[in-house]
Amino acid sequence: ETGVTQSPTHLIKTRGQQVTLRCSSQSGHNTVSWYQQALGQGPQFIFQYYREEENGRGNFPPRFSGLQFPNYSSELNVNALELDDSALYLCASSSSRAVVNTEAFFGQGTRLTVV
Amino acid sequence: DAKTTQPPSMDCAEGRAANLPCNHSTISGNEYVYWYRQIHSQGPQYIIHGLKNNETNEMASLIITEDRKSSTLILPHATLRDTAVYYCIVSPLGYNTDKLIFGTGTRLQVFP
């Protein structure tokens, strides 16, 4: 149990639709990152939010966007869904106040299927 | 791209030590070595990390070579619940600890 919760756990959408995935960070964590994990692959970094601002982005198109709220919960939005967007979407939270690198805490993920 | 190389799969008998190697020959002086694992259908779980000294916690030991170009994660007494994909990651000092670059990892199968 990491204290990071994601919703929904599973989702089926149609190509071209839009989807919003949600993440509740561990208490006290002000940094959240989102990852996409295709079947059989390692997680790929999408972007990170720190204090409600985007703080780094991986190689993903602009139709992947996010929000972080004052309570440090966050959303991942994907527009114009494509079949290749089918994947497990993971969020991870951490505290930037850590003096020395510490671990990231991952949620259980949202399994998105695009048909 | 991931800066680490790991074997795609390994087997280990239950109760025996599992030794998972990782090559990170291009590691920089300010980069830590992290290990995470992912049990089927779950999010990745932090195991351990280190800079240059060997580290041990309740889950595992991390042995880093003197030149820091490779490391080994040791699960001293593997159980069936240790069956998972293990990821070795290098990340710079001071870098936000959840901008992680994952490779494809090592799939460890622990058998009875």
Tab-separated table of N, CA, C and O in Angstrom, chain A:
chain	number	residue	atom	x	y	z
A	1	GLU	N	0.850	-1.195	0.000
A	1	GLU	CA	0.000	0.000	0.000
A	1	GLU	C	0.884	1.243	0.000
A	1	GLU	O	1.617	1.510	0.946
A	2	THR	N	0.821	2.013	-1.100
A	2	THR	CA	1.724	3.167	-1.248
A	2	THR	C	1.068	4.471	-0.857
A	2	THR	O	1.748	5.492	-0.753
A	3	GLY	N	-0.252	4.492	-0.691
A	3	GLY	CA	-0.940	5.736	-0.413
A	3	GLY	C	-1.245	6.531	-1.666
A	3	GLY	O	-1.765	7.637	-1.575
A	4	VAL	N	-0.914	5.992	-2.833
A	4	VAL	CA	-1.215	6.645	-4.101
A	4	VAL	C	-2.370	5.874	-4.744
A	4	VAL	O	-2.266	4.665	-4.969
A	5	THR	N	-3.456	6.559	-5.014
A	5	THR	CA	-4.623	5.901	-5.589
A	5	THR	C	-4.964	6.485	-6.947
A	5	THR	O	-4.850	7.707	-7.152
A	6	GLN	N	-5.363	5.603	-7.856
A	6	GLN	CA	-5.709	6.018	-9.204
A	6	GLN	C	-7.122	5.552	-9.528
A	6	GLN	O	-7.570	4.500	-9.070
A	7	SER	N	-7.791	6.359	-10.349
A	7	SER	CA	-9.134	5.976	-10.774
A	7	SER	C	-9.369	6.441	-12.209
A	7	SER	O	-8.807	7.456	-12.637
A	8	PRO	N	-10.172	5.680	-12.977
A	8	PRO	CA	-10.679	4.355	-12.617
A	8	PRO	C	-9.574	3.308	-12.762
A	8	PRO	O	-8.470	3.610	-13.193
A	9	THR	N	-9.869	2.076	-12.419
A	9	THR	CA	-8.872	1.007	-12.572
A	9	THR	C	-8.832	0.494	-14.003
A	9	THR	O	-7.774	0.122	-14.509
A	10	HIS	N	-9.989	0.474	-14.648
A	10	HIS	CA	-10.077	0.043	-16.035
A	10	HIS	C	-10.995	0.990	-16.794
A	10	HIS	O	-11.944	1.533	-16.213
A	11	LEU	N	-10.720	1.137	-18.082
A	11	LEU	CA	-11.513	2.057	-18.895
A	11	LEU	C	-11.434	1.623	-20.351
A	11	LEU	O	-10.347	1.273	-20.842
A	12	ILE	N	-12.564	1.665	-21.029
A	12	ILE	CA	-12.592	1.391	-22.470
A	12	ILE	C	-13.135	2.627	-23.166
A	12	ILE	O	-14.198	3.135	-22.793
A	13	LYS	N	-12.387	3.125	-24.153
A	13	LYS	CA	-12.811	4.294	-24.911
A	13	LYS	C	-12.703	3.986	-26.405
A	13	LYS	O	-12.001	3.060	-26.830
A	14	THR	N	-13.367	4.808	-27.174
A	14	THR	CA	-13.354	4.661	-28.629
A	14	THR	C	-12.337	5.624	-29.240
A	14	THR	O	-12.156	6.737	-28.726
A	15	ARG	N	-11.712	5.182	-30.295
A	15	ARG	CA	-10.750	6.036	-31.007
A	15	ARG	C	-11.351	7.405	-31.295
A	15	ARG	O	-12.500	7.497	-31.748
A	16	GLY	N	-10.575	8.458	-31.054
A	16	GLY	CA	-11.027	9.817	-31.284
A	16	GLY	C	-11.623	10.485	-30.047
A	16	GLY	O	-11.723	11.721	-29.999
A	17	GLN	N	-11.994	9.695	-29.054
A	17	GLN	CA	-12.564	10.264	-27.838
A	17	GLN	C	-11.481	10.876	-26.962
A	17	GLN	O	-10.276	10.781	-27.238
A	18	GLN	N	-11.920	11.513	-25.889
A	18	GLN	CA	-11.030	12.093	-24.902
A	18	GLN	C	-11.202	11.336	-23.584
A	18	GLN	O	-12.269	10.782	-23.300
A	19	VAL	N	-10.119	11.290	-22.774
A	19	VAL	CA	-10.188	10.579	-21.513
A	19	VAL	C	-9.461	11.369	-20.433
A	19	VAL	O	-8.487	12.096	-20.717
A	20	THR	N	-9.970	11.276	-19.210
A	20	THR	CA	-9.321	11.889	-18.051
A	20	THR	C	-9.070	10.817	-17.003
A	20	THR	O	-9.995	10.110	-16.602
A	21	LEU	N	-7.827	10.697	-16.588
A	21	LEU	CA	-7.435	9.760	-15.547
A	21	LEU	C	-7.024	10.555	-14.323
A	21	LEU	O	-6.454	11.636	-14.439
A	22	ARG	N	-7.301	10.003	-13.140
A	22	ARG	CA	-7.073	10.740	-11.907
A	22	ARG	C	-6.119	10.016	-10.962
A	22	ARG	O	-6.056	8.786	-10.950
A	23	CYS	N	-5.407	10.829	-10.179
A	23	CYS	CA	-4.420	10.303	-9.253
A	23	CYS	C	-4.457	11.116	-7.967
A	23	CYS	O	-4.439	12.358	-8.003
A	24	SER	N	-4.489	10.426	-6.859
A	24	SER	CA	-4.399	11.071	-5.559
A	24	SER	C	-3.042	10.711	-4.963
A	24	SER	O	-2.748	9.536	-4.734
A	25	SER	N	-2.226	11.733	-4.748
A	25	SER	CA	-0.855	11.489	-4.289
A	25	SER	C	-0.818	11.109	-2.815
A	25	SER	O	-1.759	11.340	-2.063
A	26	GLN	N	0.326	10.574	-2.423
A	26	GLN	CA	0.543	10.295	-1.015
A	26	GLN	C	0.590	11.616	-0.244
A	26	GLN	O	1.104	12.623	-0.742
A	27	SER	N	0.050	11.600	0.961
A	27	SER	CA	-0.009	12.803	1.782
A	27	SER	C	1.378	13.421	1.949
A	27	SER	O	2.362	12.731	2.259
A	28	GLY	N	1.454	14.734	1.721
A	28	GLY	CA	2.715	15.451	1.895
A	28	GLY	C	3.589	15.498	0.666
A	28	GLY	O	4.608	16.202	0.654
A	29	HIS	N	3.219	14.767	-0.391
A	29	HIS	CA	4.013	14.763	-1.615
A	29	HIS	C	3.542	15.854	-2.557
A	29	HIS	O	2.361	15.949	-2.865
A	30	ASN	N	4.476	16.695	-3.032
A	30	ASN	CA	4.097	17.810	-3.883
A	30	ASN	C	4.519	17.613	-5.341
A	30	ASN	O	4.380	18.524	-6.153
A	31	THR	N	5.014	16.456	-5.661
A	31	THR	CA	5.473	16.178	-7.027
A	31	THR	C	4.792	14.916	-7.534
A	31	THR	O	4.737	13.911	-6.823
A	32	VAL	N	4.261	14.975	-8.740
A	32	VAL	CA	3.619	13.806	-9.321
A	32	VAL	C	4.095	13.634	-10.757
A	32	VAL	O	4.275	14.615	-11.478
A	33	SER	N	4.326	12.406	-11.136
A	33	SER	CA	4.709	12.075	-12.501
A	33	SER	C	3.738	11.054	-13.060
A	33	SER	O	3.177	10.250	-12.306
A	34	TRP	N	3.569	11.083	-14.365
A	34	TRP	CA	2.722	10.125	-15.060
A	34	TRP	C	3.574	9.314	-16.034
A	34	TRP	O	4.491	9.848	-16.678
A	35	TYR	N	3.226	8.030	-16.138
A	35	TYR	CA	3.931	7.110	-17.016
A	35	TYR	C	2.916	6.324	-17.843
A	35	TYR	O	1.807	6.042	-17.377
A	36	GLN	N	3.351	5.954	-19.052
A	36	GLN	CA	2.581	5.058	-19.898
A	36	GLN	C	3.340	3.750	-20.025
A	36	GLN	O	4.540	3.758	-20.315
A	37	GLN	N	2.664	2.644	-19.811
A	37	GLN	CA	3.319	1.343	-19.928
A	37	GLN	C	2.563	0.466	-20.908
A	37	GLN	O	1.478	-0.030	-20.600
A	38	ALA	N	3.130	0.293	-22.082
A	38	ALA	CA	2.554	-0.614	-23.072
A	38	ALA	C	2.857	-2.052	-22.666
A	38	ALA	O	3.799	-2.317	-21.901
A	39	LEU	N	2.092	-2.958	-23.189
A	39	LEU	CA	2.232	-4.374	-22.828
A	39	LEU	C	3.644	-4.876	-23.133
A	39	LEU	O	4.159	-4.674	-24.232
A	40	GLY	N	4.280	-5.459	-22.128
A	40	GLY	CA	5.605	-6.030	-22.325
A	40	GLY	C	6.750	-5.039	-22.281
A	40	GLY	O	7.910	-5.425	-22.488
A	41	GLN	N	6.450	-3.785	-22.025
A	41	GLN	CA	7.473	-2.743	-21.986
A	41	GLN	C	7.590	-2.145	-20.588
A	41	GLN	O	6.698	-2.310	-19.755
A	42	GLY	N	8.693	-1.449	-20.332
A	42	GLY	CA	8.816	-0.700	-19.097
A	42	GLY	C	8.012	0.586	-19.171
A	42	GLY	O	7.658	1.048	-20.266
A	43	PRO	N	7.706	1.175	-18.038
A	43	PRO	CA	6.973	2.456	-18.039
A	43	PRO	C	7.764	3.545	-18.752
A	43	PRO	O	8.984	3.622	-18.623
A	44	GLN	N	7.055	4.386	-19.505
A	44	GLN	CA	7.659	5.517	-20.208
A	44	GLN	C	7.168	6.821	-19.578
A	44	GLN	O	5.962	7.019	-19.444
A	45	PHE	N	8.102	7.697	-19.253
A	45	PHE	CA	7.795	8.964	-18.593
A	45	PHE	C	7.020	9.883	-19.533
A	45	PHE	O	7.466	10.161	-20.656
A	46	ILE	N	5.853	10.367	-19.062
A	46	ILE	CA	5.045	11.292	-19.868
A	46	ILE	C	5.359	12.728	-19.464
A	46	ILE	O	5.811	13.532	-20.282
A	47	PHE	N	5.100	13.075	-18.213
A	47	PHE	CA	5.430	14.401	-17.690
A	47	PHE	C	5.364	14.385	-16.175
A	47	PHE	O	4.908	13.426	-15.549
A	48	GLN	N	5.863	15.480	-15.605
A	48	GLN	CA	5.876	15.637	-14.163
A	48	GLN	C	5.283	17.005	-13.808
A	48	GLN	O	5.465	17.986	-14.530
A	49	TYR	N	4.585	17.057	-12.676
A	49	TYR	CA	4.067	18.315	-12.150
A	49	TYR	C	4.622	18.543	-10.754
A	49	TYR	O	4.709	17.619	-9.925
A	50	TYR	N	5.013	19.783	-10.523
A	50	TYR	CA	5.523	20.215	-9.221
A	50	TYR	C	4.840	21.511	-8.874
A	50	TYR	O	4.927	22.487	-9.625
A	51	ARG	N	4.138	21.516	-7.750
A	51	ARG	CA	3.417	22.721	-7.305
A	51	ARG	C	2.576	23.312	-8.432
A	51	ARG	O	2.634	24.517	-8.712
A	52	GLU	N	1.821	22.445	-9.087
A	52	GLU	CA	0.804	22.798	-10.093
A	52	GLU	C	1.381	23.250	-11.426
A	52	GLU	O	0.621	23.674	-12.315
A	53	GLU	N	2.702	23.174	-11.598
A	53	GLU	CA	3.327	23.551	-12.866
A	53	GLU	C	3.999	22.337	-13.500
A	53	GLU	O	4.603	21.510	-12.795
A	54	GLU	N	3.932	22.242	-14.833
A	54	GLU	CA	4.631	21.166	-15.521
A	54	GLU	C	6.129	21.359	-15.323
A	54	GLU	O	6.671	22.456	-15.525
A	55	ASN	N	6.803	20.288	-14.979
A	55	ASN	CA	8.222	20.341	-14.618
A	55	ASN	C	8.996	19.256	-15.357
A	55	ASN	O	9.697	18.462	-14.768
A	56	GLY	N	8.830	19.214	-16.646
A	56	GLY	CA	9.529	18.209	-17.431
A	56	GLY	C	8.541	17.345	-18.182
A	56	GLY	O	7.458	17.027	-17.675
A	57	ARG	N	8.923	16.960	-19.373
A	57	ARG	CA	8.036	16.210	-20.243
A	57	ARG	C	8.846	15.214	-21.049
A	57	ARG	O	9.961	15.523	-21.502
A	58	GLY	N	8.309	14.048	-21.223
A	58	GLY	CA	8.937	13.052	-22.077
A	58	GLY	C	8.507	13.232	-23.519
A	58	GLY	O	7.926	14.251	-23.900
A	59	ASN	N	8.756	12.231	-24.339
A	59	ASN	CA	8.496	12.307	-25.762
A	59	ASN	C	7.045	11.936	-26.085
A	59	ASN	O	6.769	10.908	-26.711
A	60	PHE	N	6.123	12.764	-25.641
A	60	PHE	CA	4.702	12.553	-25.877
A	60	PHE	C	4.107	13.805	-26.514
A	60	PHE	O	4.499	14.918	-26.178
A	61	PRO	N	3.136	13.617	-27.430
A	61	PRO	CA	2.558	14.778	-28.138
A	61	PRO	C	1.700	15.638	-27.220
A	61	PRO	O	1.314	15.192	-26.125
A	62	PRO	N	1.379	16.854	-27.674
A	62	PRO	CA	0.610	17.792	-26.846
A	62	PRO	C	-0.789	17.313	-26.490
A	62	PRO	O	-1.400	17.855	-25.553
A	63	ARG	N	-1.318	16.316	-27.202
A	63	ARG	CA	-2.655	15.846	-26.834
A	63	ARG	C	-2.647	15.120	-25.488
A	63	ARG	O	-3.694	14.811	-24.946
A	64	PHE	N	-1.453	14.861	-24.967
A	64	PHE	CA	-1.316	14.393	-23.580
A	64	PHE	C	-1.084	15.630	-22.710
A	64	PHE	O	-0.076	16.339	-22.890
A	65	SER	N	-1.996	15.908	-21.814
A	65	SER	CA	-1.848	17.070	-20.953
A	65	SER	C	-2.215	16.699	-19.527
A	65	SER	O	-2.811	15.651	-19.280
A	66	GLY	N	-1.857	17.586	-18.616
A	66	GLY	CA	-2.116	17.267	-17.212
A	66	GLY	C	-2.483	18.486	-16.399
A	66	GLY	O	-2.392	19.634	-16.850
A	67	LEU	N	-2.898	18.186	-15.180
A	67	LEU	CA	-3.182	19.217	-14.194
A	67	LEU	C	-2.775	18.675	-12.841
A	67	LEU	O	-2.898	17.486	-12.570
A	68	GLN	N	-2.309	19.590	-12.001
A	68	GLN	CA	-2.098	19.252	-10.596
A	68	GLN	C	-2.849	20.291	-9.785
A	68	GLN	O	-2.786	21.495	-10.074
A	69	PHE	N	-3.539	19.862	-8.764
A	69	PHE	CA	-4.396	20.743	-7.977
A	69	PHE	C	-3.719	21.121	-6.660
A	69	PHE	O	-2.750	20.489	-6.251
A	70	PRO	N	-4.233	22.160	-5.989
A	70	PRO	CA	-3.605	22.609	-4.734
A	70	PRO	C	-3.473	21.521	-3.686
A	70	PRO	O	-2.575	21.573	-2.844
A	71	ASN	N	-4.367	20.537	-3.725
A	71	ASN	CA	-4.247	19.438	-2.754
A	71	ASN	C	-3.308	18.348	-3.265
A	71	ASN	O	-3.212	17.283	-2.669
A	72	TYR	N	-2.630	18.629	-4.387
A	72	TYR	CA	-1.626	17.760	-5.010
A	72	TYR	C	-2.206	16.542	-5.707
A	72	TYR	O	-1.445	15.708	-6.195
A	73	SER	N	-3.535	16.433	-5.789
A	73	SER	CA	-4.091	15.422	-6.671
A	73	SER	C	-3.847	15.880	-8.105
A	73	SER	O	-3.536	17.050	-8.358
A	74	SER	N	-3.969	14.969	-9.057
A	74	SER	CA	-3.649	15.343	-10.431
A	74	SER	C	-4.516	14.590	-11.423
A	74	SER	O	-5.185	13.613	-11.071
A	75	GLU	N	-4.489	15.068	-12.650
A	75	GLU	CA	-5.207	14.451	-13.755
A	75	GLU	C	-4.285	14.319	-14.955
A	75	GLU	O	-3.411	15.163	-15.173
A	76	LEU	N	-4.512	13.268	-15.715
A	76	LEU	CA	-3.900	13.100	-17.026
A	76	LEU	C	-5.033	13.116	-18.039
A	76	LEU	O	-5.992	12.348	-17.905
A	77	ASN	N	-4.945	13.999	-19.025
A	77	ASN	CA	-5.938	14.092	-20.081
A	77	ASN	C	-5.309	13.682	-21.409
A	77	ASN	O	-4.201	14.121	-21.728
A	78	VAL	N	-6.017	12.871	-22.148
A	78	VAL	CA	-5.559	12.486	-23.473
A	78	VAL	C	-6.685	12.771	-24.455
A	78	VAL	O	-7.799	12.263	-24.297
A	79	ASN	N	-6.397	13.600	-25.447
A	79	ASN	CA	-7.368	13.942	-26.485
A	79	ASN	C	-7.145	13.087	-27.729
A	79	ASN	O	-6.059	12.552	-27.939
A	80	ALA	N	-8.183	13.022	-28.541
A	80	ALA	CA	-8.087	12.340	-29.840
A	80	ALA	C	-7.411	10.978	-29.697
A	80	ALA	O	-6.369	10.701	-30.307
A	81	LEU	N	-7.998	10.132	-28.891
A	81	LEU	CA	-7.396	8.837	-28.583
A	81	LEU	C	-7.090	8.021	-29.829
A	81	LEU	O	-7.881	7.984	-30.784
A	82	GLU	N	-5.941	7.371	-29.802
A	82	GLU	CA	-5.509	6.464	-30.864
A	82	GLU	C	-5.401	5.053	-30.291
A	82	GLU	O	-5.266	4.866	-29.079
A	83	LEU	N	-5.436	4.081	-31.178
A	83	LEU	CA	-5.371	2.695	-30.731
A	83	LEU	C	-4.089	2.436	-29.930
A	83	LEU	O	-4.112	1.689	-28.944
A	84	ASP	N	-2.992	3.074	-30.334
A	84	ASP	CA	-1.707	2.877	-29.644
A	84	ASP	C	-1.664	3.496	-28.250
A	84	ASP	O	-0.682	3.300	-27.525
A	85	ASP	N	-2.695	4.242	-27.894
A	85	ASP	CA	-2.744	4.799	-26.529
A	85	ASP	C	-3.193	3.743	-25.522
A	85	ASP	O	-3.176	3.990	-24.313
A	86	SER	N	-3.609	2.593	-26.002
A	86	SER	CA	-3.978	1.499	-25.104
A	86	SER	C	-2.761	1.091	-24.286
A	86	SER	O	-1.726	0.711	-24.845
A	87	ALA	N	-2.888	1.191	-22.960
A	87	ALA	CA	-1.734	0.940	-22.089
A	87	ALA	C	-2.177	1.025	-20.642
A	87	ALA	O	-3.320	1.393	-20.338
A	88	LEU	N	-1.249	0.709	-19.756
A	88	LEU	CA	-1.422	0.946	-18.323
A	88	LEU	C	-0.827	2.321	-18.027
A	88	LEU	O	0.320	2.596	-18.383
A	89	TYR	N	-1.602	3.197	-17.417
A	89	TYR	CA	-1.132	4.531	-17.068
A	89	TYR	C	-0.897	4.589	-15.558
A	89	TYR	O	-1.800	4.323	-14.766
A	90	LEU	N	0.314	4.952	-15.214
A	90	LEU	CA	0.753	4.956	-13.824
A	90	LEU	C	1.060	6.373	-13.362
A	90	LEU	O	1.624	7.159	-14.123
A	91	CYS	N	0.694	6.687	-12.139
A	91	CYS	CA	1.180	7.930	-11.564
A	91	CYS	C	2.092	7.601	-10.384
A	91	CYS	O	1.961	6.544	-9.766
A	92	ALA	N	3.018	8.485	-10.128
A	92	ALA	CA	3.985	8.293	-9.047
A	92	ALA	C	4.144	9.617	-8.324
A	92	ALA	O	4.233	10.669	-8.954
A	93	SER	N	4.183	9.567	-7.007
A	93	SER	CA	4.379	10.799	-6.248
A	93	SER	C	5.648	10.716	-5.419
A	93	SER	O	6.121	9.632	-5.069
A	94	SER	N	6.202	11.865	-5.150
A	94	SER	CA	7.391	11.951	-4.314
A	94	SER	C	7.419	13.340	-3.679
A	94	SER	O	6.640	14.225	-4.037
A	95	SER	N	8.355	13.508	-2.767
A	95	SER	CA	8.494	14.796	-2.101
A	95	SER	C	9.784	15.455	-2.553
A	95	SER	O	10.859	14.877	-2.414
A	96	SER	N	9.672	16.655	-3.086
A	96	SER	CA	10.883	17.362	-3.523
A	96	SER	C	11.658	17.901	-2.329
A	96	SER	O	12.757	18.402	-2.478
A	97	ARG	N	11.072	17.827	-1.134
A	97	ARG	CA	11.764	18.340	0.041
A	97	ARG	C	12.820	17.364	0.542
A	97	ARG	O	13.594	17.691	1.417
A	98	ALA	N	12.869	16.197	-0.028
A	98	ALA	CA	13.869	15.216	0.407
A	98	ALA	C	15.265	15.735	0.063
A	98	ALA	O	15.514	16.197	-1.035
A	99	VAL	N	16.151	15.682	1.012
A	99	VAL	CA	17.506	16.177	0.805
A	99	VAL	C	18.287	15.224	-0.093
A	99	VAL	O	19.003	15.611	-0.996
A	100	VAL	N	18.109	13.972	0.167
A	100	VAL	CA	18.787	12.952	-0.628
A	100	VAL	C	17.721	12.211	-1.415
A	100	VAL	O	16.597	12.074	-0.972
A	101	ASN	N	18.096	11.781	-2.611
A	101	ASN	CA	17.126	11.057	-3.437
A	101	ASN	C	16.440	9.956	-2.647
A	101	ASN	O	17.068	9.155	-2.008
A	102	THR	N	15.149	9.936	-2.720
A	102	THR	CA	14.380	8.856	-2.114
A	102	THR	C	13.477	8.260	-3.181
A	102	THR	O	13.529	8.656	-4.324
A	103	GLU	N	12.669	7.333	-2.774
A	103	GLU	CA	11.901	6.599	-3.771
A	103	GLU	C	10.664	7.345	-4.221
A	103	GLU	O	10.177	8.240	-3.542
A	104	ALA	N	10.166	6.943	-5.389
A	104	ALA	CA	8.872	7.367	-5.881
A	104	ALA	C	7.858	6.295	-5.502
A	104	ALA	O	8.166	5.112	-5.458
A	105	PHE	N	6.639	6.729	-5.220
A	105	PHE	CA	5.570	5.819	-4.824
A	105	PHE	C	4.550	5.760	-5.961
A	105	PHE	O	3.976	6.793	-6.338
A	106	PHE	N	4.353	4.581	-6.480
A	106	PHE	CA	3.472	4.400	-7.628
A	106	PHE	C	2.091	3.928	-7.210
A	106	PHE	O	1.938	3.165	-6.239
A	107	GLY	N	1.091	4.371	-7.972
A	107	GLY	CA	-0.234	3.823	-7.836
A	107	GLY	C	-0.352	2.510	-8.594
A	107	GLY	O	0.612	2.050	-9.234
A	108	GLN	N	-1.534	1.911	-8.530
A	108	GLN	CA	-1.771	0.611	-9.172
A	108	GLN	C	-2.028	0.739	-10.666
A	108	GLN	O	-2.008	-0.250	-11.388
A	109	GLY	N	-2.287	1.980	-11.105
A	109	GLY	CA	-2.453	2.190	-12.528
A	109	GLY	C	-3.899	2.144	-12.997
A	109	GLY	O	-4.786	1.608	-12.330
A	110	THR	N	-4.118	2.737	-14.169
A	110	THR	CA	-5.387	2.663	-14.887
A	110	THR	C	-5.130	1.959	-16.209
A	110	THR	O	-4.276	2.402	-16.989
A	111	ARG	N	-5.849	0.883	-16.440
A	111	ARG	CA	-5.705	0.150	-17.708
A	111	ARG	C	-6.675	0.761	-18.723
A	111	ARG	O	-7.887	0.644	-18.564
A	112	LEU	N	-6.138	1.434	-19.735
A	112	LEU	CA	-6.950	2.065	-20.782
A	112	LEU	C	-6.910	1.211	-22.041
A	112	LEU	O	-5.833	0.862	-22.523
A	113	THR	N	-8.070	0.903	-22.547
A	113	THR	CA	-8.186	0.184	-23.811
A	113	THR	C	-8.917	1.080	-24.795
A	113	THR	O	-10.017	1.570	-24.505
A	114	VAL	N	-8.314	1.313	-25.951
A	114	VAL	CA	-8.918	2.120	-27.001
A	114	VAL	C	-9.331	1.181	-28.132
A	114	VAL	O	-8.500	0.411	-28.653
A	115	VAL	N	-10.593	1.254	-28.487
A	115	VAL	CA	-11.105	0.343	-29.531
A	115	VAL	C	-11.602	1.128	-30.748
A	115	VAL	O	-11.826	2.339	-30.661
